[in-house]
Amino acid sequence: MKIALYGATGFVGSRIVLEALSRDHLVTAISRRLDRSSPAGSAVGPATPSFESSPASAVTGASGATPGSESMPTFPPLGAPPGPTAAPTPAGLRVRRGDAAEPIDVARVAAEHDVVVSAISPSRTGQRHQIFLHALSVLAENVGTRRLVVVGGSGSLQVAPGLRLMDMPGFSPRNLPEAITHVAALELLRDTGALVDWLYVSPAPAIGPGERTGRYRIGKDEVVGDWVSVEDFAVAIVDELEVPRYRRTRIHVAH
């Protein structure tokens, strides 16, 4: 399978890359920057995961370890010329310049691949979240007949009928803006109706580095578990890419 992945160097995206490559899929990592200054070039993924969906009490993994502290293999700098000490690009991985907000380029990427995955997220450095929503809108409008799988947040998951995680007293106010943006992202996809073959995948309320067990549970809009390792979250996503079971809906992955 040929997988186009936006956000391939992020906390979740990097694990999707590793999981897909381990199954002999072809992955194209798409980045707006292809130079040595890109943070994508220094490692598979950054040390800090997104806990937009999580109450303040759940910002560490089940073991309490610092997220991202585990050892991860490194990728060569995206677009950097090969050198005598450069790490080889993993077999099956290709990197290319691209922008999820550029309609023509998105259409070209989609035409060259079997599925498009978005693991991008709203900015945490002060940029307007509308930039993220615009990029997601462009993706949805230009993937054509290709499936679009979006890694989302879980703040909008229900802990009880009509009560969302983000409405709970323990939900961090610092994370609320990102949760609200992810609500808008899910509604954006739902508003496409039958025009787009999309799937929105929410993690458990807490997600962090852990063991790849290959075991997980799937829910819909209700919380089915409090925790998932990012490794098993990636397993669930690649499983769904290989054998689609859900279309035009949101699913929730947890242990």
Coordinates of N, CA, C and O in Angstrom, one line a residue, residues 34-192:
L34 N 12.2 21.0 3.7 CA 13.1 19.9 3.4 C 14.5 20.4 3.4 O 15.3 20.5 2.5
D35 N 14.9 20.8 4.7 CA 16.3 21.3 4.8 C 16.8 20.8 6.2 O 16.1 20.3 7.0
R36 N 18.1 21.1 6.4 CA 18.7 20.6 7.6 C 18.2 21.3 8.9 O 18.4 20.8 10.0
S37 N 17.6 22.4 8.7 CA 17.1 23.1 9.9 C 15.7 22.6 10.4 O 15.2 22.9 11.4
S38 N 15.1 21.7 9.6 CA 13.8 21.1 9.9 C 13.9 20.2 11.1 O 14.8 19.4 11.2
P39 N 13.1 20.4 12.1 CA 13.1 19.5 13.3 C 12.8 18.1 12.9 O 13.2 17.1 13.6
A40 N 12.2 17.9 11.7 CA 12.0 16.5 11.2 C 13.3 15.8 11.0 O 13.3 14.5 11.0
G41 N 14.4 16.5 10.7 CA 15.6 15.8 10.4 C 16.3 15.3 11.6 O 17.2 14.5 11.4
S42 N 16.0 15.7 12.8 CA 16.8 15.3 13.9 C 16.4 13.9 14.5 O 17.2 13.3 15.2
A43 N 15.2 13.6 14.3 CA 14.7 12.3 15.0 C 13.4 11.9 14.3 O 12.8 12.7 13.6
V44 N 12.9 10.7 14.6 CA 11.7 10.2 14.1 C 10.5 11.1 14.6 O 9.6 11.4 13.9
G45 N 10.6 11.5 15.8 CA 9.5 12.3 16.4 C 9.9 13.1 17.5 O 11.0 12.9 18.1
P46 N 9.2 14.2 17.9 CA 9.6 15.1 19.0 C 9.3 14.4 20.3 O 8.6 13.4 20.4
A47 N 9.9 14.9 21.3 CA 9.8 14.2 22.6 C 8.5 14.4 23.3 O 8.1 13.6 24.2
T48 N 7.7 15.4 22.9 CA 6.5 15.7 23.7 C 5.3 15.4 22.9 O 5.1 16.0 21.8
P49 N 4.4 14.5 23.4 CA 3.2 14.2 22.7 C 2.1 15.2 22.9 O 2.3 16.1 23.7
S50 N 1.0 15.1 22.2 CA -0.1 16.0 22.4 C -1.0 15.4 23.4 O -1.4 14.2 23.3
F51 N -1.4 16.2 24.4 CA -2.4 15.8 25.4 C -3.5 16.7 25.4 O -4.1 17.1 26.4
E52 N -3.9 17.2 24.2 CA -5.0 18.1 24.0 C -6.3 17.5 24.7 O -7.1 18.1 25.2
S53 N -6.4 16.1 24.5 CA -7.6 15.5 25.0 C -7.6 15.1 26.4 O -8.6 14.6 26.9
S54 N -6.5 15.4 27.1 CA -6.4 14.8 28.5 C -6.6 15.8 29.6 O -6.2 16.9 29.5
P55 N -7.2 15.3 30.7 CA -7.2 16.1 31.9 C -5.8 16.3 32.4 O -4.9 15.6 32.0
A56 N -5.6 17.3 33.2 CA -4.2 17.7 33.6 C -3.6 16.5 34.4 O -2.4 16.4 34.4
S57 N -4.4 15.6 35.0 CA -3.8 14.5 35.8 C -3.3 13.4 34.9 O -2.7 12.5 35.4
A58 N -3.5 13.5 33.6 CA -3.1 12.3 32.7 C -2.1 12.7 31.7 O -2.1 12.2 30.6
V59 N -1.2 13.6 32.0 CA -0.2 14.0 31.0 C 1.0 13.2 31.0 O 1.9 13.5 30.2
T60 N 1.1 12.1 31.8 CA 2.2 11.2 31.7 C 1.7 9.9 31.3 O 0.5 9.6 31.4
G61 N 2.6 9.0 30.9 CA 2.2 7.7 30.5 C 1.8 6.9 31.8 O 1.9 7.3 32.9
A62 N 1.4 5.6 31.5 CA 0.9 4.8 32.6 C 2.0 4.6 33.7 O 1.7 4.4 34.8
S63 N 3.2 4.6 33.2 CA 4.3 4.3 34.1 C 4.8 5.6 34.8 O 5.6 5.6 35.7
G64 N 4.3 6.7 34.4 CA 4.7 8.0 34.9 C 6.0 8.5 34.3 O 6.5 9.5 34.7
A65 N 6.5 7.8 33.3 CA 7.7 8.2 32.6 C 7.5 9.5 31.8 O 6.4 9.7 31.3
T66 N 8.6 10.2 31.6 CA 8.5 11.4 30.7 C 8.1 10.9 29.3 O 8.8 10.1 28.7
P67 N 7.1 11.5 28.7 CA 6.7 11.0 27.3 C 7.9 11.3 26.3 O 8.5 12.3 26.4
G68 N 8.1 10.3 25.5 CA 9.2 10.4 24.5 C 10.6 10.1 24.9 O 11.5 10.2 24.2
S69 N 10.7 9.7 26.2 CA 12.0 9.4 26.7 C 12.6 8.1 26.3 O 13.8 7.8 26.5
E70 N 11.7 7.3 25.6 CA 12.2 6.0 25.1 C 13.1 6.2 23.9 O 13.1 7.2 23.3
S71 N 14.0 5.2 23.6 CA 14.9 5.3 22.5 C 14.1 5.0 21.2 O 13.4 4.1 21.1
M72 N 14.4 5.9 20.2 CA 13.7 5.8 18.9 C 14.8 5.9 17.9 O 15.8 6.7 18.0
P73 N 14.6 5.2 16.8 CA 15.6 5.3 15.7 C 15.5 6.7 15.0 O 14.5 7.4 15.2
T74 N 16.5 7.1 14.4 CA 16.5 8.5 13.8 C 16.4 8.4 12.3 O 16.9 7.4 11.6
F75 N 15.9 9.4 11.7 CA 15.8 9.6 10.2 C 16.9 10.6 9.8 O 17.2 11.5 10.6
P76 N 17.4 10.5 8.6 CA 18.3 11.6 8.1 C 17.5 12.9 7.9 O 16.3 12.8 7.8
P77 N 18.2 14.0 7.9 CA 17.4 15.3 7.7 C 16.7 15.2 6.4 O 17.2 14.8 5.4
L78 N 15.4 15.7 6.4 CA 14.6 15.7 5.2 C 15.2 16.5 4.1 O 15.4 17.7 4.3
G79 N 15.5 15.9 3.0 CA 16.0 16.7 1.9 C 17.5 16.9 1.9 O 18.0 17.6 1.0
A80 N 18.1 16.5 3.0 CA 19.6 16.7 3.1 C 20.3 15.8 2.1 O 20.0 14.7 1.9
P81 N 21.4 16.3 1.5 CA 22.2 15.5 0.6 C 22.9 14.4 1.4 O 23.2 14.6 2.5
P82 N 23.0 13.2 0.8 CA 23.7 12.1 1.6 C 25.1 12.4 1.9 O 25.8 13.1 1.1
G83 N 25.6 12.0 3.0 CA 26.9 12.2 3.4 C 27.5 10.9 4.0 O 26.8 9.9 4.2
P84 N 28.8 10.9 4.2 CA 29.4 9.7 4.7 C 28.9 9.2 6.1 O 29.0 8.1 6.4
T85 N 28.4 10.2 6.9 CA 27.9 9.8 8.2 C 26.4 9.9 8.3 O 25.9 9.7 9.4
A86 N 25.8 10.1 7.2 CA 24.3 10.3 7.2 C 23.6 8.9 7.4 O 24.1 7.9 6.9
A87 N 22.6 8.9 8.2 CA 21.9 7.6 8.4 C 21.1 7.3 7.2 O 20.5 8.2 6.5
P88 N 21.0 6.1 6.8 CA 20.2 5.7 5.6 C 18.7 5.9 5.8 O 18.2 5.7 6.9
T89 N 18.1 6.3 4.7 CA 16.6 6.4 4.8 C 16.1 5.0 4.8 O 16.5 4.1 4.1
P90 N 15.1 4.7 5.8 CA 14.6 3.4 5.9 C 14.0 2.9 4.6 O 13.4 3.7 3.9
A91 N 14.1 1.6 4.3 CA 13.5 1.1 3.1 C 12.0 1.3 3.1 O 11.3 1.1 4.1
G92 N 11.5 1.7 2.0 CA 10.0 2.0 1.9 C 9.6 3.4 2.3 O 8.4 3.7 2.1
L93 N 10.5 4.2 2.7 CA 10.2 5.6 3.1 C 10.7 6.6 2.1 O 11.9 6.5 1.6
R94 N 9.8 7.5 1.7 CA 10.2 8.6 0.8 C 9.8 9.9 1.4 O 8.7 9.9 2.1
V95 N 10.6 10.9 1.2 CA 10.2 12.2 1.7 C 10.1 13.2 0.6 O 10.8 13.1 -0.4
R96 N 9.1 14.1 0.7 CA 8.9 15.0 -0.4 C 8.4 16.3 0.2 O 7.8 16.3 1.3
R97 N 8.6 17.4 -0.5 CA 8.1 18.7 0.0 C 6.6 18.7 -0.4 O 6.2 18.3 -1.5
G98 N 5.8 19.3 0.5 CA 4.4 19.4 0.2 C 3.7 20.2 1.3 O 4.2 20.3 2.4
D99 N 2.5 20.7 1.0 CA 1.8 21.5 2.0 C 0.3 21.1 1.9 O -0.3 21.1 0.9
A100 N -0.3 20.7 3.1 CA -1.7 20.3 3.1 C -2.6 21.4 2.7 O -3.8 21.2 2.5
A101 N -2.1 22.6 2.7 CA -3.0 23.8 2.4 C -2.9 24.2 0.9 O -3.5 25.2 0.5
E102 N -2.2 23.4 0.1 CA -2.0 23.7 -1.3 C -2.9 22.7 -2.1 O -2.5 21.6 -2.2
P103 N -4.0 23.2 -2.6 CA -5.0 22.2 -3.3 C -4.4 21.4 -4.4 O -4.6 20.2 -4.5
I104 N -3.6 22.1 -5.3 CA -3.1 21.3 -6.5 C -2.1 20.3 -6.0 O -2.1 19.1 -6.5
D105 N -1.3 20.6 -5.0 CA -0.3 19.6 -4.6 C -1.0 18.5 -3.8 O -0.6 17.3 -4.0
V106 N -2.0 18.8 -3.0 CA -2.7 17.7 -2.4 C -3.4 16.7 -3.4 O -3.3 15.5 -3.2
A107 N -4.0 17.3 -4.4 CA -4.6 16.4 -5.4 C -3.5 15.6 -6.1 O -3.8 14.4 -6.4
R108 N -2.3 16.1 -6.3 CA -1.3 15.3 -7.0 C -0.8 14.2 -6.0 O -0.6 13.1 -6.4
V109 N -0.6 14.5 -4.7 CA -0.2 13.6 -3.8 C -1.3 12.4 -3.7 O -0.9 11.2 -3.7
A110 N -2.5 12.8 -3.6 CA -3.6 11.8 -3.5 C -3.6 10.9 -4.7 O -3.8 9.6 -4.5
A111 N -3.4 11.4 -5.9 CA -3.4 10.6 -7.1 C -2.3 9.6 -7.1 O -2.4 8.5 -7.8
E112 N -1.2 9.9 -6.4 CA 0.0 9.0 -6.4 C -0.1 8.0 -5.3 O 0.9 7.1 -5.2
H113 N -1.1 8.0 -4.4 CA -1.1 7.1 -3.3 C -2.5 6.4 -3.1 O -3.4 6.8 -3.7
D114 N -2.5 5.4 -2.3 CA -3.7 4.7 -2.1 C -4.6 5.3 -1.0 O -5.8 5.1 -0.9
V115 N -3.9 6.0 0.0 CA -4.6 6.6 1.1 C -3.8 7.8 1.6 O -2.6 7.8 1.4
V116 N -4.5 8.8 2.1 CA -3.9 10.0 2.7 C -4.2 10.0 4.1 O -5.3 9.9 4.6
V117 N -3.1 10.2 5.0 CA -3.3 10.3 6.4 C -2.8 11.6 6.9 O -1.7 12.1 6.5
S118 N -3.6 12.3 7.7 CA -3.2 13.5 8.3 C -3.0 13.4 9.8 O -3.9 13.0 10.5
A119 N -1.7 13.6 10.2 CA -1.4 13.6 11.6 C -0.9 14.9 12.0 O -0.1 15.1 13.0
I120 N -1.3 16.0 11.3 CA -1.0 17.3 11.7 C -1.9 17.8 12.8 O -3.0 17.2 13.0
S121 N -1.6 18.8 13.5 CA -2.4 19.3 14.6 C -2.3 20.8 14.7 O -1.5 21.4 14.1
P122 N -3.2 21.4 15.5 CA -3.2 22.8 15.6 C -1.9 23.3 16.3 O -1.3 22.6 17.1
S123 N -1.5 24.5 16.0 CA -0.3 25.1 16.5 C -0.4 25.2 18.0 O -1.4 25.6 18.6
R124 N 0.8 25.0 18.6 CA 0.9 25.2 20.1 C 1.9 26.3 20.3 O 2.4 26.5 21.4
T125 N 2.2 27.1 19.3 CA 3.2 28.2 19.4 C 2.6 29.5 19.1 O 3.3 30.5 18.8
G126 N 1.3 29.6 19.1 CA 0.7 30.9 18.9 C 0.1 31.2 17.6 O -0.6 32.2 17.4
Q127 N 0.3 30.3 16.6 CA -0.4 30.5 15.3 C -1.9 30.3 15.4 O -2.3 29.5 16.3
R128 N -2.6 30.9 14.6 CA -4.1 30.8 14.6 C -4.5 29.4 14.2 O -3.9 28.8 13.3
H129 N -5.4 28.8 15.0 CA -5.9 27.5 14.7 C -6.6 27.4 13.4 O -6.8 26.3 12.9
Q130 N -7.0 28.5 12.9 CA -7.7 28.5 11.6 C -6.8 28.0 10.5 O -7.3 27.4 9.5
I131 N -5.5 28.1 10.7 CA -4.6 27.6 9.7 C -4.7 26.1 9.6 O -4.7 25.5 8.5
F132 N -4.8 25.4 10.7 CA -5.0 24.0 10.8 C -6.3 23.6 10.1 O -6.4 22.6 9.3
L133 N -7.4 24.3 10.5 CA -8.7 23.9 9.9 C -8.7 24.2 8.4 O -9.3 23.4 7.7
H134 N -8.0 25.2 8.0 CA -8.0 25.4 6.5 C -7.3 24.3 5.8 O -7.7 23.8 4.8
A135 N -6.1 23.8 6.4 CA -5.4 22.7 5.8 C -6.2 21.5 5.7 O -6.2 20.8 4.7
L136 N -7.0 21.2 6.8 CA -7.8 20.0 6.8 C -8.9 20.1 5.8 O -9.2 19.2 5.1
S137 N -9.5 21.3 5.6 CA -10.5 21.5 4.6 C -9.9 21.3 3.2 O -10.6 20.7 2.4
V138 N -8.7 21.8 3.0 CA -8.1 21.6 1.6 C -7.9 20.1 1.4 O -8.1 19.6 0.3
L139 N -7.4 19.4 2.4 CA -7.2 18.0 2.2 C -8.5 17.3 1.8 O -8.6 16.5 0.9
A140 N -9.6 17.6 2.6 CA -10.9 17.0 2.3 C -11.4 17.3 1.0 O -12.1 16.4 0.3
E141 N -11.2 18.5 0.5 CA -11.7 18.9 -0.8 C -10.9 18.4 -2.0 O -11.4 18.5 -3.1
N142 N -9.7 17.9 -1.7 CA -8.8 17.6 -2.9 C -8.2 16.2 -2.9 O -7.5 15.9 -3.8
V143 N -8.7 15.3 -2.0 CA -8.2 13.9 -2.0 C -8.9 13.1 -3.1 O -8.5 12.0 -3.4
G144 N -10.0 13.7 -3.6 CA -10.7 12.9 -4.6 C -11.4 11.7 -4.1 O -12.0 11.7 -3.0
T145 N -11.1 10.6 -4.7 CA -11.7 9.3 -4.3 C -10.8 8.6 -3.3 O -11.2 7.5 -2.8
R146 N -9.7 9.1 -3.0 CA -8.8 8.5 -2.0 C -9.4 8.6 -0.6 O -10.0 9.6 -0.2
R147 N -9.1 7.7 0.3 CA -9.5 7.7 1.7 C -8.7 8.7 2.4 O -7.4 8.8 2.2
L148 N -9.3 9.5 3.3 CA -8.6 10.4 4.2 C -8.8 10.0 5.6 O -9.9 10.0 6.1
V149 N -7.7 9.7 6.3 CA -7.7 9.2 7.7 C -7.1 10.3 8.5 O -5.9 10.7 8.3
V150 N -7.8 10.9 9.5 CA -7.3 12.0 10.2 C -7.1 11.6 11.7 O -8.0 11.1 12.3
V151 N -5.9 11.9 12.2 CA -5.6 11.7 13.6 C -6.1 12.9 14.3 O -5.7 14.0 14.1
G152 N -7.1 12.7 15.2 CA -7.7 13.8 15.9 C -7.5 13.8 17.4 O -6.6 13.1 17.9
G153 N -8.3 14.6 18.1 CA -8.2 14.7 19.6 C -9.3 13.9 20.2 O -10.2 13.4 19.5
S154 N -9.3 13.8 21.5 CA -10.4 13.1 22.2 C -11.2 13.9 23.2 O -11.9 13.4 24.0
G155 N -10.9 15.2 23.2 CA -11.7 16.1 24.1 C -13.2 16.1 23.9 O -13.9 16.3 24.9
S156 N -13.6 15.7 22.7 CA -15.1 15.7 22.5 C -15.7 14.3 22.7 O -16.9 14.2 22.6
L157 N -14.9 13.3 23.1 CA -15.4 12.0 23.5 C -16.4 12.2 24.7 O -16.1 13.0 25.6
Q158 N -17.4 11.4 24.8 CA -18.4 11.5 25.9 C -18.0 10.6 27.0 O -17.7 9.4 26.8
V159 N -18.0 11.1 28.2 CA -17.8 10.2 29.4 C -19.2 9.8 30.0 O -19.3 8.9 30.8
A160 N -20.2 10.5 29.6 CA -21.6 10.2 29.9 C -22.5 10.9 28.8 O -22.0 11.8 28.1
P161 N -23.7 10.4 28.7 CA -24.5 11.1 27.6 C -24.6 12.6 27.7 O -25.0 13.1 28.8
G162 N -24.1 13.3 26.7 CA -24.1 14.7 26.7 C -23.0 15.4 27.4 O -22.9 16.6 27.5
L163 N -22.1 14.6 28.0 CA -21.0 15.2 28.8 C -19.7 14.8 28.2 O -19.3 13.6 28.1
R164 N -18.9 15.8 27.7 CA -17.7 15.5 27.0 C -16.5 15.6 27.9 O -16.6 16.3 29.0
L165 N -15.4 15.0 27.6 CA -14.2 15.1 28.4 C -13.8 16.6 28.6 O -13.4 17.0 29.7
M166 N -13.9 17.4 27.6 CA -13.5 18.8 27.6 C -14.4 19.6 28.5 O -14.0 20.7 28.9
D167 N -15.6 19.0 28.9 CA -16.5 19.7 29.8 C -16.3 19.4 31.3 O -16.9 19.9 32.2
M168 N -15.4 18.4 31.5 CA -15.1 17.9 32.9 C -14.3 19.0 33.7 O -13.4 19.7 33.1
P169 N -14.5 19.1 35.0 CA -13.8 20.1 35.8 C -12.3 19.9 35.7 O -11.5 20.8 35.8
G170 N -11.8 18.6 35.6 CA -10.4 18.4 35.6 C -9.7 18.6 34.3 O -8.4 18.5 34.2
F171 N -10.4 19.0 33.3 CA -9.8 19.2 32.0 C -9.0 20.5 32.0 O -9.5 21.6 32.4
S172 N -7.7 20.5 31.5 CA -6.8 21.6 31.6 C -7.3 22.8 30.8 O -7.5 22.6 29.6
P173 N -7.5 24.0 31.4 CA -7.9 25.1 30.5 C -6.8 25.4 29.5 O -7.2 26.0 28.4
R174 N -5.6 25.1 29.7 CA -4.5 25.3 28.7 C -4.8 24.5 27.5 O -4.4 25.0 26.4
N175 N -5.4 23.4 27.6 CA -5.6 22.5 26.4 C -7.0 22.7 25.8 O -7.3 22.1 24.7
L176 N -7.8 23.6 26.4 CA -9.2 23.7 25.9 C -9.2 24.3 24.5 O -10.0 23.8 23.6
P177 N -8.4 25.3 24.1 CA -8.5 25.9 22.7 C -8.2 24.8 21.7 O -8.9 24.8 20.7
E178 N -7.2 23.9 21.9 CA -7.0 22.9 20.9 C -8.1 21.9 20.9 O -8.5 21.4 19.8
A179 N -8.7 21.6 22.0 CA -9.9 20.7 22.0 C -11.0 21.2 21.2 O -11.7 20.5 20.4
I180 N -11.3 22.5 21.4 CA -12.3 23.2 20.6 C -12.1 23.1 19.1 O -13.0 22.9 18.3
T181 N -10.8 23.3 18.8 CA -10.4 23.3 17.4 C -10.7 21.9 16.8 O -11.1 21.7 15.7
H182 N -10.3 20.9 17.6 CA -10.6 19.5 17.1 C -12.1 19.2 16.9 O -12.5 18.4 16.1
V183 N -12.9 19.8 17.8 CA -14.3 19.7 17.6 C -14.7 20.2 16.2 O -15.5 19.6 15.5
A184 N -14.2 21.4 15.9 CA -14.5 22.0 14.6 C -14.0 21.2 13.5 O -14.6 21.1 12.4
A185 N -12.8 20.5 13.7 CA -12.3 19.6 12.6 C -13.2 18.5 12.4 O -13.4 18.1 11.2
L186 N -13.7 17.9 13.4 CA -14.6 16.7 13.3 C -15.9 17.1 12.6 O -16.4 16.4 11.7
E187 N -16.4 18.3 12.9 CA -17.6 18.8 12.3 C -17.4 19.1 10.8 O -18.3 18.9 10.0
L188 N -16.2 19.6 10.5 CA -15.8 19.9 9.1 C -15.9 18.6 8.3 O -16.5 18.7 7.2
L189 N -15.4 17.5 8.8 CA -15.4 16.3 8.1 C -16.8 15.8 8.0 O -17.3 15.3 6.9
R190 N -17.6 15.9 9.0 CA -19.0 15.4 9.0 C -19.8 16.2 8.0 O -20.7 15.6 7.3
D191 N -19.5 17.4 7.8 CA -20.2 18.3 6.9 C -19.9 17.9 5.4 O -20.6 18.4 4.5
T192 N -18.9 17.1 5.1 CA -18.6 16.8 3.8 C -19.6 15.7 3.2 O -19.7 15.5 2.0

